[in-house]
mmCIF file of C-alpha atoms in Angstrom:
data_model
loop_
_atom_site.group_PDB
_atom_site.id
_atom_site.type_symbol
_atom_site.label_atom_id
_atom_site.label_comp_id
_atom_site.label_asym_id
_atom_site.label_seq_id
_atom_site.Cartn_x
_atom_site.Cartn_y
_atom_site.Cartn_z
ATOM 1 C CA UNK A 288 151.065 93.467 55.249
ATOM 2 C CA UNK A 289 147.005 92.902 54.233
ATOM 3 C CA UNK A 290 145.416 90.603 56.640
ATOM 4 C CA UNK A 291 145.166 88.332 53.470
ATOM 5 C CA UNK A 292 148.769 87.933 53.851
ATOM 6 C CA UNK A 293 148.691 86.656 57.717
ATOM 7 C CA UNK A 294 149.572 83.537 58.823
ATOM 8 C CA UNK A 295 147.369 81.506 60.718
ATOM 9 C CA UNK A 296 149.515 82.064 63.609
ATOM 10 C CA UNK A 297 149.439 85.726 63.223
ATOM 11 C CA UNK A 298 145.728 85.826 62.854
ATOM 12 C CA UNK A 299 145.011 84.143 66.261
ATOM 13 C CA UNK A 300 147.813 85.846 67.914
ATOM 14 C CA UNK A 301 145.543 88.950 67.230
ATOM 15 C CA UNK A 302 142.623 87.135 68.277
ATOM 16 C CA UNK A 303 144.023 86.708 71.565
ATOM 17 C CA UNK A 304 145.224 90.010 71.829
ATOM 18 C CA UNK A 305 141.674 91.077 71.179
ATOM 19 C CA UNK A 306 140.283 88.888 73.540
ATOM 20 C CA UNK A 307 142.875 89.866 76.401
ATOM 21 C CA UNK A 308 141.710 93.908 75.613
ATOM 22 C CA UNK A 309 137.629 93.092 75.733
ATOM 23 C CA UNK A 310 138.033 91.328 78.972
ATOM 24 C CA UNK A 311 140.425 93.901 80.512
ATOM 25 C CA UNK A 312 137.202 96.362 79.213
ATOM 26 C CA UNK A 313 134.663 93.875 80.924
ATOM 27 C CA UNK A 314 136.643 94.048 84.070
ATOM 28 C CA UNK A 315 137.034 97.613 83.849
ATOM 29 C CA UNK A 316 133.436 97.933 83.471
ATOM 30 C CA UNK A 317 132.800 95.650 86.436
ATOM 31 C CA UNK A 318 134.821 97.295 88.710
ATOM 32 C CA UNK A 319 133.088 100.668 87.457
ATOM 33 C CA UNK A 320 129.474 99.293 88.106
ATOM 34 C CA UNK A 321 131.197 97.498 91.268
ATOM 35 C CA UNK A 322 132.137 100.925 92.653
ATOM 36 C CA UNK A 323 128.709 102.343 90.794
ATOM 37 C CA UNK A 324 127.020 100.019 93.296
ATOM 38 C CA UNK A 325 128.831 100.457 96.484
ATOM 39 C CA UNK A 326 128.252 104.324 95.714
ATOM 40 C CA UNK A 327 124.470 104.035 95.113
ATOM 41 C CA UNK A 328 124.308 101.588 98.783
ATOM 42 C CA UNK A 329 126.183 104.350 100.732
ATOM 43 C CA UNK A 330 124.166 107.187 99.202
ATOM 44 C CA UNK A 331 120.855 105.174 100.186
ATOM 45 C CA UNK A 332 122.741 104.281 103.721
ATOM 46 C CA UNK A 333 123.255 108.140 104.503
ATOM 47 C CA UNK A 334 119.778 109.036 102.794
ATOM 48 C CA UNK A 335 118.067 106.550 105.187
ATOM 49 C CA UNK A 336 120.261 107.667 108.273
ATOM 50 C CA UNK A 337 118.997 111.299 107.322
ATOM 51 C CA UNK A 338 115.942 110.442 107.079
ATOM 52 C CA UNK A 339 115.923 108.898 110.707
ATOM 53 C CA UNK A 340 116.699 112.744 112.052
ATOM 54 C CA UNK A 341 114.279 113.993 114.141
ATOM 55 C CA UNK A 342 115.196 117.423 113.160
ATOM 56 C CA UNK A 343 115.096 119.156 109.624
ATOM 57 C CA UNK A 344 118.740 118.490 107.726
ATOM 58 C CA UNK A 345 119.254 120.684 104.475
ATOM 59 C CA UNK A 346 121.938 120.575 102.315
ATOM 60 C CA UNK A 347 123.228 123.945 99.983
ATOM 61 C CA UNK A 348 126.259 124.233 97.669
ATOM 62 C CA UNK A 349 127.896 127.639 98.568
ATOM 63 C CA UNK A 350 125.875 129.733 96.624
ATOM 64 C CA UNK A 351 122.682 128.442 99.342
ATOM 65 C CA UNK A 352 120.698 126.880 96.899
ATOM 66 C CA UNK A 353 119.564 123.741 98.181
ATOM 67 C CA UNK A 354 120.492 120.311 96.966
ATOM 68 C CA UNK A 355 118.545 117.823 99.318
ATOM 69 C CA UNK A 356 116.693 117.962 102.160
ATOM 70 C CA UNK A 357 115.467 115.282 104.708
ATOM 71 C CA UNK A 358 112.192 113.868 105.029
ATOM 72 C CA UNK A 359 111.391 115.583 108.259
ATOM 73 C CA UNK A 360 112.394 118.906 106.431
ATOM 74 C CA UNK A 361 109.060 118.456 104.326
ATOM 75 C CA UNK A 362 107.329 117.097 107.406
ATOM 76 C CA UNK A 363 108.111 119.941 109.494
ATOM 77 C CA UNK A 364 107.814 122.784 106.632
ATOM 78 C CA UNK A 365 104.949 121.482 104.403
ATOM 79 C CA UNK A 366 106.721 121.671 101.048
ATOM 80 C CA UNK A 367 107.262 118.886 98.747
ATOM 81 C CA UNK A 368 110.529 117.911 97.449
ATOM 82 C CA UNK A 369 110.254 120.084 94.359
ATOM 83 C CA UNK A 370 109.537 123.228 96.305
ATOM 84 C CA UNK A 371 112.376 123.247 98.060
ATOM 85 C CA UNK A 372 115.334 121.647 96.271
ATOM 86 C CA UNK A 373 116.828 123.901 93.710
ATOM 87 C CA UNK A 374 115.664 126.994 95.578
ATOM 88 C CA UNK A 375 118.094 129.190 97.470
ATOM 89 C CA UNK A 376 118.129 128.784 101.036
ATOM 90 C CA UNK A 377 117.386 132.627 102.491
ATOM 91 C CA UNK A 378 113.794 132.083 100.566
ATOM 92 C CA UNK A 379 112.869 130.049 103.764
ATOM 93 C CA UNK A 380 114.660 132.510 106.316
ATOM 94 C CA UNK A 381 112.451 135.296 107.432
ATOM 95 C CA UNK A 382 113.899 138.471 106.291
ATOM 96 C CA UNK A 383 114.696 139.992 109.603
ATOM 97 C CA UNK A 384 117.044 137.181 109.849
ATOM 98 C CA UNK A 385 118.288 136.961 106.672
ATOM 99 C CA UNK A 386 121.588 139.530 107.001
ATOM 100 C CA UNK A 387 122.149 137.688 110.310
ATOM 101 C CA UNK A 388 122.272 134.193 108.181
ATOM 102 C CA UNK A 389 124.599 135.662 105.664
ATOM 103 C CA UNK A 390 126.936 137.177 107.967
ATOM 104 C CA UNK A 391 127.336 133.801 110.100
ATOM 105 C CA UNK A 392 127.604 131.514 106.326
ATOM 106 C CA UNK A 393 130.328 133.854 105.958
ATOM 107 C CA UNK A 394 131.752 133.532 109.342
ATOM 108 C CA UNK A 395 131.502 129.735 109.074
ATOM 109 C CA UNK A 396 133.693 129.181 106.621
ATOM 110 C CA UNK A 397 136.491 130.784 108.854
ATOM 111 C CA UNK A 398 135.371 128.665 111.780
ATOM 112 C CA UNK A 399 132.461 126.820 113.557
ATOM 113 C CA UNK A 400 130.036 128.829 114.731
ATOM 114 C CA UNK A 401 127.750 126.511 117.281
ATOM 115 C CA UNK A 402 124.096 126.701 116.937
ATOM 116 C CA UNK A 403 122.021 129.937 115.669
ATOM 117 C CA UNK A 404 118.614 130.908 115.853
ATOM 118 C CA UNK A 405 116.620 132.307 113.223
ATOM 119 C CA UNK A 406 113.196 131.882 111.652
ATOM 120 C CA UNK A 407 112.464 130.188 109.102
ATOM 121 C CA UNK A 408 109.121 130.007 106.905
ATOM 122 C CA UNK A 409 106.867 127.260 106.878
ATOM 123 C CA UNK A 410 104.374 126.731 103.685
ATOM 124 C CA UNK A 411 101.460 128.627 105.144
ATOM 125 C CA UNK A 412 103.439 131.358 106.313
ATOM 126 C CA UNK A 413 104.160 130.718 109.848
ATOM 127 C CA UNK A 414 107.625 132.134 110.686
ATOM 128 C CA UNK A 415 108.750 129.360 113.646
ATOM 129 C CA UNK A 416 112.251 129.734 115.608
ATOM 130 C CA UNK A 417 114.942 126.904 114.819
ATOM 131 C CA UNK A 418 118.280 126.352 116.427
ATOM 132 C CA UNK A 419 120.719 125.807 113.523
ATOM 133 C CA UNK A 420 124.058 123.845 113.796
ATOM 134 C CA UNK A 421 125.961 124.830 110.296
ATOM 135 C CA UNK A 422 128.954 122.816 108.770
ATOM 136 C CA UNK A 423 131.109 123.586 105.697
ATOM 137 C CA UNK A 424 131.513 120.763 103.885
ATOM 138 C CA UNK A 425 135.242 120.353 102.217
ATOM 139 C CA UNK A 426 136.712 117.933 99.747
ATOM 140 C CA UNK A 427 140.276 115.819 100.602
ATOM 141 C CA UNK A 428 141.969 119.120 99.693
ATOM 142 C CA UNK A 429 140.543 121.162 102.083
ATOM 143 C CA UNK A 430 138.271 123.109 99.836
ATOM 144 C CA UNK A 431 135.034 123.641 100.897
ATOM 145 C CA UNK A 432 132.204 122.260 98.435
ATOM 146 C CA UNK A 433 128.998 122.588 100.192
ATOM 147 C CA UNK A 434 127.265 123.154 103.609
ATOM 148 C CA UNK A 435 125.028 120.957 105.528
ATOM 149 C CA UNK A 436 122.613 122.988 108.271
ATOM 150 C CA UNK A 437 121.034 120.969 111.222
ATOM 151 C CA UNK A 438 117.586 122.469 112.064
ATOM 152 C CA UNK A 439 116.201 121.901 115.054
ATOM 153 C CA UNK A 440 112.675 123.311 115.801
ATOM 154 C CA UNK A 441 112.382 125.232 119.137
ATOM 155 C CA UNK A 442 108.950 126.603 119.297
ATOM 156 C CA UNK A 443 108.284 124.479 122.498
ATOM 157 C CA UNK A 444 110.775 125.224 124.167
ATOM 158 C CA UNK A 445 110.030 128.940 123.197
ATOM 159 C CA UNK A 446 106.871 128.336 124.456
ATOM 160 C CA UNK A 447 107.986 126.498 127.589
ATOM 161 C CA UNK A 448 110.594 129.752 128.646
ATOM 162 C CA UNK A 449 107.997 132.072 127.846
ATOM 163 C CA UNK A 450 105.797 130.460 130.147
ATOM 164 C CA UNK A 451 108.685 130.080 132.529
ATOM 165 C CA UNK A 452 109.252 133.740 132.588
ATOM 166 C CA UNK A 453 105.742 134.643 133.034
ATOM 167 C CA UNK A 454 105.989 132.221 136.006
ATOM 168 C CA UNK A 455 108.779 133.637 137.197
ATOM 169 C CA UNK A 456 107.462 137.147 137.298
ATOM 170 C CA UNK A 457 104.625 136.468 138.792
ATOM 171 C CA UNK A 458 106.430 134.663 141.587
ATOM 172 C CA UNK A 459 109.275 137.686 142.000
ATOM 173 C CA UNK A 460 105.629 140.114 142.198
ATOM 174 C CA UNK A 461 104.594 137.669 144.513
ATOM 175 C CA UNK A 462 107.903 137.556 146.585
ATOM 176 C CA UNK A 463 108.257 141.536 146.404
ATOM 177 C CA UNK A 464 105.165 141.945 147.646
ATOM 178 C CA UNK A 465 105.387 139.979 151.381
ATOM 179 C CA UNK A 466 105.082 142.447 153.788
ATOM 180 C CA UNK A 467 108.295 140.161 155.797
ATOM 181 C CA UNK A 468 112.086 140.108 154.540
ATOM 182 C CA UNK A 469 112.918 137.279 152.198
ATOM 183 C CA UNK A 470 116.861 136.286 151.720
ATOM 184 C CA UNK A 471 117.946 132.930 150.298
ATOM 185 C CA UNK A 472 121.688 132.026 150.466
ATOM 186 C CA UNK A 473 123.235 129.275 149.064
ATOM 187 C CA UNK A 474 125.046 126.083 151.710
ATOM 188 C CA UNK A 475 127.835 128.338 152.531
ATOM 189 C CA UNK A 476 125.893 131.720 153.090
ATOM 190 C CA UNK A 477 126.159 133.245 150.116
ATOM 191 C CA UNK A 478 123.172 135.702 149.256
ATOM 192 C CA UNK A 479 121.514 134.723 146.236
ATOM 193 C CA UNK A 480 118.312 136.967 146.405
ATOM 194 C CA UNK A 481 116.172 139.093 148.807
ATOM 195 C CA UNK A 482 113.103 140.870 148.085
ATOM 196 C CA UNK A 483 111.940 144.596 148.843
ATOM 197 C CA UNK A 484 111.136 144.373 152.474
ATOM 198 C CA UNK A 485 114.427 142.847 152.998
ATOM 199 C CA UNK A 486 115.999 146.199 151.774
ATOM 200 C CA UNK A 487 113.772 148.451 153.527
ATOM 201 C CA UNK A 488 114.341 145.821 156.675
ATOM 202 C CA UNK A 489 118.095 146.273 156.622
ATOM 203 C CA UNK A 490 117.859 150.123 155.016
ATOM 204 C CA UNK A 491 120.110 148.942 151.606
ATOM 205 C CA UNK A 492 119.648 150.210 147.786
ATOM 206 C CA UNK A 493 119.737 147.698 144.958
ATOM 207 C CA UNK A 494 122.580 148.868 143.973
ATOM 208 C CA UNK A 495 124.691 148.549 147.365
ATOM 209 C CA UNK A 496 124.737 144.551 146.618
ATOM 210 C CA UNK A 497 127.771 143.069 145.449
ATOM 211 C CA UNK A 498 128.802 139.536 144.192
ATOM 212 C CA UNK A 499 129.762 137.021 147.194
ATOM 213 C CA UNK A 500 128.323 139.289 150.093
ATOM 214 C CA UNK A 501 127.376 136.241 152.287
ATOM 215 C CA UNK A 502 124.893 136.159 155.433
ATOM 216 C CA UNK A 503 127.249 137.120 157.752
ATOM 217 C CA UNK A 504 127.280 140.447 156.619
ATOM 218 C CA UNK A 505 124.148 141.415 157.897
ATOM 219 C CA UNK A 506 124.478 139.817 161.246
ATOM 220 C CA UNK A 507 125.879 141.437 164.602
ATOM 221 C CA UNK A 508 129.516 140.376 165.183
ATOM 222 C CA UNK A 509 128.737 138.086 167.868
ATOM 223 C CA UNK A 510 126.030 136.220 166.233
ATOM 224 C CA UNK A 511 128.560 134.878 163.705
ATOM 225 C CA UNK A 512 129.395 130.926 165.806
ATOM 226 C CA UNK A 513 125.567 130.677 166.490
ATOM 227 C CA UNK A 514 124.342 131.348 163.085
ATOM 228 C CA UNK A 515 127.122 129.002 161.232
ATOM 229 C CA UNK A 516 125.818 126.090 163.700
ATOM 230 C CA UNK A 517 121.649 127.345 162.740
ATOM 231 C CA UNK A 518 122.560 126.967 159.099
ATOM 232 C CA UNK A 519 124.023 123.271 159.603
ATOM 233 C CA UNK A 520 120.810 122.423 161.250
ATOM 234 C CA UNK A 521 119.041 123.777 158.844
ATOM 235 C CA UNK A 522 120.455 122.060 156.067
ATOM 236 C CA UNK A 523 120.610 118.679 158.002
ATOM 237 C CA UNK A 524 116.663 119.736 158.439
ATOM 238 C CA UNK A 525 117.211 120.192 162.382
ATOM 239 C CA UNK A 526 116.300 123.980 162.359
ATOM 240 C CA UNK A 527 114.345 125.558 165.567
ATOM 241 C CA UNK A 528 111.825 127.654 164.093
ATOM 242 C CA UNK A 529 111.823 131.296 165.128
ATOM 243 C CA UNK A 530 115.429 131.375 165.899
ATOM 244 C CA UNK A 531 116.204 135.028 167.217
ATOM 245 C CA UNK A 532 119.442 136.672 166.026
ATOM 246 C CA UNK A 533 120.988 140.491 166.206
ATOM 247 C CA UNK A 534 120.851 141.789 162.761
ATOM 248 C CA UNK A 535 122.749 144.657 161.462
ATOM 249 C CA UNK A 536 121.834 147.613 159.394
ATOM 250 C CA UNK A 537 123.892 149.033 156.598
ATOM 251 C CA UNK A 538 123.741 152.176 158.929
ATOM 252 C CA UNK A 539 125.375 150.324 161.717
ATOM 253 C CA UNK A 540 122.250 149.748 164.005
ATOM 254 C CA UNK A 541 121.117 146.366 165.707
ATOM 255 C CA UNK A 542 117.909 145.050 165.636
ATOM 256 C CA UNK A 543 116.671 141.103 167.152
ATOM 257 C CA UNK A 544 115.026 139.089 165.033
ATOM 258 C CA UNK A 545 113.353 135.986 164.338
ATOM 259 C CA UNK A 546 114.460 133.455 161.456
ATOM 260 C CA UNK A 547 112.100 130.834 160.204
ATOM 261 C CA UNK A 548 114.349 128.791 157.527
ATOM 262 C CA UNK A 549 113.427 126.034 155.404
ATOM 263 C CA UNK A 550 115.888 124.524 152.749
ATOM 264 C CA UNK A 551 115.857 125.281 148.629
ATOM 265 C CA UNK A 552 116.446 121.889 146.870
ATOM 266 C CA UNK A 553 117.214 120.920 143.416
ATOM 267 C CA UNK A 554 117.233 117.422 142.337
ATOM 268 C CA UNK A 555 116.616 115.778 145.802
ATOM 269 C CA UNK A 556 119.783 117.692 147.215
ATOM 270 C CA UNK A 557 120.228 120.772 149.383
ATOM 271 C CA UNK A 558 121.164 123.623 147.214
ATOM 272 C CA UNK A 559 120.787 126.525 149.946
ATOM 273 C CA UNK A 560 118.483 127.990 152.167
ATOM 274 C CA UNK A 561 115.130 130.252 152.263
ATOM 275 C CA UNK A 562 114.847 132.853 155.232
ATOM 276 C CA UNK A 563 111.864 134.883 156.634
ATOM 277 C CA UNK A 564 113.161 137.054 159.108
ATOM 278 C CA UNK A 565 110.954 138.888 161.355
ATOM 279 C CA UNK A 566 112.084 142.608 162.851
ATOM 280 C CA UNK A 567 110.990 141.970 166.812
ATOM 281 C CA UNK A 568 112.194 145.283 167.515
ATOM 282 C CA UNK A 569 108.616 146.746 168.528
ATOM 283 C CA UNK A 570 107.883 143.593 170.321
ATOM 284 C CA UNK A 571 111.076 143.241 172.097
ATOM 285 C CA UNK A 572 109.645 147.411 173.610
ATOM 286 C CA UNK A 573 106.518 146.228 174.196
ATOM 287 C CA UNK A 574 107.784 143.276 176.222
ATOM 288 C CA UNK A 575 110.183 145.696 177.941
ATOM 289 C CA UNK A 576 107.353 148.357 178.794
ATOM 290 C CA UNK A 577 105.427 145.142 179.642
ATOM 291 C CA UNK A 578 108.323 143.995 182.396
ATOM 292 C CA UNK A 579 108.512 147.541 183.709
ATOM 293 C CA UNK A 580 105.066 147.734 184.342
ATOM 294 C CA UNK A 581 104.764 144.493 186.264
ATOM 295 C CA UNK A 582 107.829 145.070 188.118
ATOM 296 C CA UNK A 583 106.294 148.795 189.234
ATOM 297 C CA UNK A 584 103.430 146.601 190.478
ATOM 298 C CA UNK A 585 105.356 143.983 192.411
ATOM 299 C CA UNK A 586 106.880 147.255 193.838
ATOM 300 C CA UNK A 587 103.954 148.918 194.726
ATOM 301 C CA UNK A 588 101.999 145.824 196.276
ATOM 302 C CA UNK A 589 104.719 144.865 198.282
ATOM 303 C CA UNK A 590 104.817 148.438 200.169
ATOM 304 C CA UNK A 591 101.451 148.241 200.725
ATOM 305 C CA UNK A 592 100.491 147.757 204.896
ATOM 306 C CA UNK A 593 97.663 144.998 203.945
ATOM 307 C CA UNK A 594 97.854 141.550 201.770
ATOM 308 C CA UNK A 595 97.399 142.476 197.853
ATOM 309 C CA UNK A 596 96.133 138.994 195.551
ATOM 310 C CA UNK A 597 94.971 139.241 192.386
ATOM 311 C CA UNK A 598 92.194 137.041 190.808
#
């Protein structure tokens, strides 16, 4: 039938069936800019919470090339936007690292790694040291998509360890180089360190010391009660200084001592105890020889016919 034909009726009929389809269309665009919308706030929601990171957040497909990066990320490096995004990642990893970075993308997608360090490259060259946290990014299927890397950079605290070990080597040079034995054991005893007097002291090699050898090992049998009570007082900060003990030699002699402790503290609290111990042995002779001689004296003035005083 020509639509000269239609009836009135039919001719609206249509007209309703038109309108019906252009506003299902209309709604069907709304809901499509709706959801449009709501896509464009969340994308500016995570763009903004990425940009609050105080470390460098770059995102790759899986080939590496890189599809966004944060606004610390151009802070940090010194690139612009353009340089970096559309480049492939390992263009920013110093080449050294580079096998390392592939072999742990690969790894990553079997499981999660934890943080990595590698170097990356900075706009005028610098190669700095970043921690990286990696995570495969996977669609509702399981499929991985993309990855995300979490940069942090490190070259403070780099700085701060290497300082710390320079510190700390000076200080062992330092320690090693007392002409008096050194031994710090933890609250119950436990050696933690000694230096090289200490082994000449009590006639050990490096290589004689074992994990959990405690105090007690290098004390005379009997000295065992009095030195458990010493290292209460010390720790309760009731110590005597100079406390004498009988030490004991790998080789099975005894020599007296003195021990002047002091406690090792970390965060306020008692963590163990520092020990200079002092070999008496030639004193202890001395004193001996010393006793000897005045008791040869008493001996000799008191056989004597007339009075003896001495001035």
């Amino acid at each position: 039938m020509k639509d000269g034909d239609k009836t009135r009726q039919q001719l609206m009929d249509d007209l309703n069936v038109l309108r019906r389809r252009i506003d299902q269309m209309e709604a069907a665009t709304s809901r499509i800019q709706h959801r449009d919308n709501e896509l464009q706030e969340s994308k500016n929601l995570y763009i903004g919470l990425v940009n609050t990171f105080p470390d460098v957040v770059v995102r790759t497909d899986l080939e590496g090339k890189i599809l966004f990066v944060n606004d610390n990320a151009l802070a940090t490096s010194g690139y612009s936007r353009e340089e970096l995004e559309g480049q492939n990642m390992l263009r920013f990893i110093a080449p050294e690292d580079q096998d390392r970075a592939i072999m742990n993308t690969m790894l990553m997608m079997e499981t999660r790694l934890g943080p990595k360090e590698y170097r990356l490259i900075m706009k005028d060259g610098k190669k700095l040291p970043f921690e990286v946290n990696g995570d495969v990014l996977r669609n509702k299927d399981g499929l991985p998509f993309g990855i995300v890397h979490v940069c942090r950079n490190i070259t403070e605290r780099k700085e701060a360890e290497q300082t710390l070990r320079a510190s700390e080597s000076k200080y062992r040079d330092l320690y090693d180089f007392l002409p008096i034995s050194i031994v710090e054991v933890d609250t119950r005893g436990k050696l933690l360190s000694f230096n090289r007097k200490a082994l000449d002291v009590f006639r050990y090699q490096m290589e004689d010391f074992q994990e959990g050898m405690t105090a007690l090992q290098f004390l005379d049998s009997s000295q065992a009660e009095i030195f458990a009570d010493h290292l209460q007082k010390v720790i309760a900060g009731r110590s005597i200084p100079g406390q004498e003990f009988l030490f004991l030699r790998k080789d099975g002699s005894v020599f007296p001592g003195l021990i002047f402790a002091s406690t090792i503290r970390q965060g306020g609290d008692v963590a163990g105890i520092r020990a200079a111990i002092l070999d008496i042995t030639e004193r202890k002779k001395v004193e001996e020889t010393l006793r000897f001689s005045e008791d040869r004296f008493r001996g000799i003035a008191s056989t004597l016919p007339g009075g003896v005083f001495q001035v």
